[in-house]
């Protein structure tokens, strides 16, 4: 039974619920149509969504799947009790067992992001983004001592998106520094990295994949040639090995997976807080 | 009963489970210690975590709260059945009702990110990050016609982190363009934006907050003075109003909330896919 419509109905952005819901739906090989309905924070708005859901049943001939994260009890009940759908109540399913475990009532606070813009953690994330931008691609050697991590690797190995992700999601000040042909000729790491070897982390990549990525930018160039990619990767791995820098391959990993591995290796404290 | 330890045990990065779990825990005003344990993808690793959990009970005198997203059935059962803890099984709670609704079995696929690095969607995200970086802070007018959205606003109103977030999370090509004193003196939008007014979206901010943010960068400057911030914000809002550009205030909003609002207004299709 493929092609259901899946609603994500949230009083906040719905991003968290949607991402988590999608990882559950990925357990099924069916294709769905996804509809995110954020900021549903009043019973009136809930009523509109309810109508949209029930109209879907009529037009599609199948009932939709509805993930809800609604704190407002009236809005929640409206959708939960009246939708002609499989309603999966993502909050309620866990809030009730937690209430009885902790022996306290939940406070029905709407959204994980309420007032977040004023918090220290949020401030640190914004600062980290600014830092990572200013230290992208070896742009600046200033304040490298305040970096949490310095990513190194050949051009297009994934340093920039990983640095930005580390900053944005984890508040980690991530600089990144390219290893370039001049470094391989001199046969040593860029001198400005020497004092910071302990916080360097390397990214490498399969030569085939690198060549493919570089060819999208500069088709047919020496830069993108498979032989040159092989050479650069070999040299980079040799330099990193000699300097005692650990590295991982980004070939089959998403930036989320790369970032988590780096945190675990370089800043395991960031996994405990 | 505050100060429980909360474990997030996942066979993938655990990021999704952790983010979602934290939004549930935010319903309680208690403080917890958070431990993320990613990449637990074998029964052996599950056994180690089980030991860590049960040791925690002994040292803390309270049983921990354990969120699990484990697809491997043996690993899942090990933790679920043997942990001296409140185990909240985030996958199983929803997979079972979905199986019976869809009339099919789940495929026990591990991780939402499996092979993601090869997918078109992932490729588009990386492209969007590169685009947003190249078009940060009005750096380039090239290819502005391929932008999905162009954020405009005064310096430090939140354009850069929002652009990067839109790119990274939603694969949206988000350029950003500052409105500066010269624009206010000429009393019109930067000329390169004229052809693209329809895809512009404005960010504004309270003068007090802007002055505070700017003072962190350049303490005591004219740039950061409250009177100057007021002037710039008034002028920017006047220009945007005249050009018919919608805007929102970033003062009390996180980048996640700003991004979701922009998507809903400019690219509502991105909320349905």
CSV table of C-alpha atoms in Angstrom, one decimal, chain A residues 77-190:
chain,number,residue,atom,x,y,z
A,77,UNK,CA,-7.1,16.4,21.3
A,78,UNK,CA,-8.7,18.0,18.3
A,79,UNK,CA,-6.3,16.3,15.9
A,80,UNK,CA,-5.8,13.2,17.9
A,81,UNK,CA,-9.5,12.4,18.4
A,82,UNK,CA,-11.0,13.5,15.1
A,83,UNK,CA,-8.5,12.8,12.3
A,84,UNK,CA,-9.4,9.9,10.1
A,85,UNK,CA,-5.8,8.9,10.0
A,86,UNK,CA,-3.1,6.9,11.8
A,87,UNK,CA,-2.1,9.5,14.4
A,88,UNK,CA,1.3,9.0,15.9
A,89,UNK,CA,1.6,11.3,18.9
A,90,UNK,CA,5.3,11.7,19.3
A,91,UNK,CA,5.4,13.7,22.5
A,92,UNK,CA,2.6,12.1,24.4
A,93,UNK,CA,4.1,8.6,23.8
A,94,UNK,CA,7.1,9.5,25.8
A,95,UNK,CA,6.0,12.2,28.1
A,96,UNK,CA,3.6,10.0,30.0
A,97,UNK,CA,6.2,7.3,31.0
A,98,UNK,CA,8.6,10.1,31.9
A,99,UNK,CA,6.0,11.7,34.1
A,100,UNK,CA,5.6,8.6,36.1
A,101,UNK,CA,9.3,7.8,36.2
A,102,UNK,CA,10.3,11.2,37.4
A,103,UNK,CA,7.3,11.6,39.6
A,104,UNK,CA,6.5,15.1,38.3
A,105,UNK,CA,4.2,16.6,35.7
A,106,UNK,CA,5.4,18.0,32.4
A,107,UNK,CA,5.2,21.7,32.0
A,108,UNK,CA,3.7,21.9,28.6
A,109,UNK,CA,6.3,24.2,27.3
A,110,UNK,CA,5.9,24.8,23.6
A,111,UNK,CA,8.8,24.2,21.3
A,112,UNK,CA,12.4,23.4,22.1
A,113,UNK,CA,13.4,26.8,20.7
A,114,UNK,CA,11.4,29.1,23.0
A,115,UNK,CA,13.6,32.0,24.0
A,116,UNK,CA,16.5,30.1,22.6
A,117,UNK,CA,17.8,33.2,20.8
A,118,UNK,CA,18.7,34.6,24.2
A,119,UNK,CA,20.5,31.6,25.6
A,120,UNK,CA,24.3,31.2,26.0
A,121,UNK,CA,24.3,27.9,24.0
A,122,UNK,CA,22.6,29.7,21.0
A,123,UNK,CA,25.1,32.6,21.3
A,124,UNK,CA,28.0,30.1,21.2
A,125,UNK,CA,26.6,28.5,18.1
A,126,UNK,CA,26.4,31.8,16.3
A,127,UNK,CA,29.9,32.7,17.4
A,128,UNK,CA,31.1,29.3,16.2
A,129,UNK,CA,29.6,29.9,12.8
A,130,UNK,CA,31.3,33.2,12.5
A,131,UNK,CA,34.6,31.6,13.5
A,132,UNK,CA,34.3,28.8,11.1
A,133,UNK,CA,33.4,31.1,8.2
A,134,UNK,CA,36.4,33.4,9.0
A,135,UNK,CA,38.7,30.3,9.1
A,136,UNK,CA,37.3,28.5,6.1
A,137,UNK,CA,39.9,27.2,3.6
A,138,UNK,CA,42.9,28.5,5.5
A,139,UNK,CA,41.8,32.1,5.2
A,140,UNK,CA,43.1,33.2,8.5
A,141,UNK,CA,45.8,32.1,10.9
A,142,UNK,CA,44.5,34.5,13.6
A,143,UNK,CA,43.0,33.0,16.7
A,144,UNK,CA,43.8,29.4,15.6
A,145,UNK,CA,44.5,28.7,19.2
A,146,UNK,CA,40.9,29.2,20.1
A,147,UNK,CA,39.8,26.6,17.4
A,148,UNK,CA,38.3,23.4,18.9
A,149,UNK,CA,39.3,21.5,15.8
A,150,UNK,CA,41.2,22.2,12.6
A,151,UNK,CA,40.1,20.0,9.6
A,152,UNK,CA,42.8,19.3,7.1
A,153,UNK,CA,42.7,17.6,3.7
A,154,UNK,CA,43.0,18.0,-0.1
A,155,UNK,CA,40.6,20.4,-1.9
A,156,UNK,CA,37.0,19.0,-2.1
A,157,UNK,CA,37.4,16.4,0.5
A,158,UNK,CA,34.5,17.8,2.5
A,159,UNK,CA,36.2,20.2,5.0
A,160,UNK,CA,34.0,23.2,4.5
A,161,UNK,CA,30.5,21.6,4.9
A,162,UNK,CA,31.8,19.6,7.9
A,163,UNK,CA,33.2,22.7,9.6
A,164,UNK,CA,30.0,24.6,9.1
A,165,UNK,CA,27.9,21.7,10.4
A,166,UNK,CA,30.1,21.3,13.5
A,167,UNK,CA,29.7,25.0,14.2
A,168,UNK,CA,26.0,25.2,13.5
A,169,UNK,CA,24.8,22.0,15.2
A,170,UNK,CA,27.4,21.6,18.0
A,171,UNK,CA,28.8,25.1,18.6
A,172,UNK,CA,32.2,23.8,17.8
A,173,UNK,CA,34.8,26.3,16.5
A,174,UNK,CA,36.0,24.4,13.4
A,175,UNK,CA,38.7,25.9,11.2
A,176,UNK,CA,39.8,24.2,8.0
A,177,UNK,CA,43.0,24.2,6.1
A,178,UNK,CA,43.7,22.8,2.7
A,179,UNK,CA,46.7,20.6,1.9
A,180,UNK,CA,47.9,21.7,-1.5
A,181,UNK,CA,50.6,20.7,-4.1
A,182,UNK,CA,53.1,23.2,-2.6
A,183,UNK,CA,52.9,21.4,0.8
A,184,UNK,CA,53.6,18.0,-1.0
A,185,UNK,CA,56.6,19.5,-2.8
A,186,UNK,CA,58.0,20.9,0.4
A,187,UNK,CA,57.1,17.6,2.0
A,188,UNK,CA,55.7,19.0,5.2
A,189,UNK,CA,52.5,20.4,6.8
A,190,UNK,CA,51.8,24.1,6.4
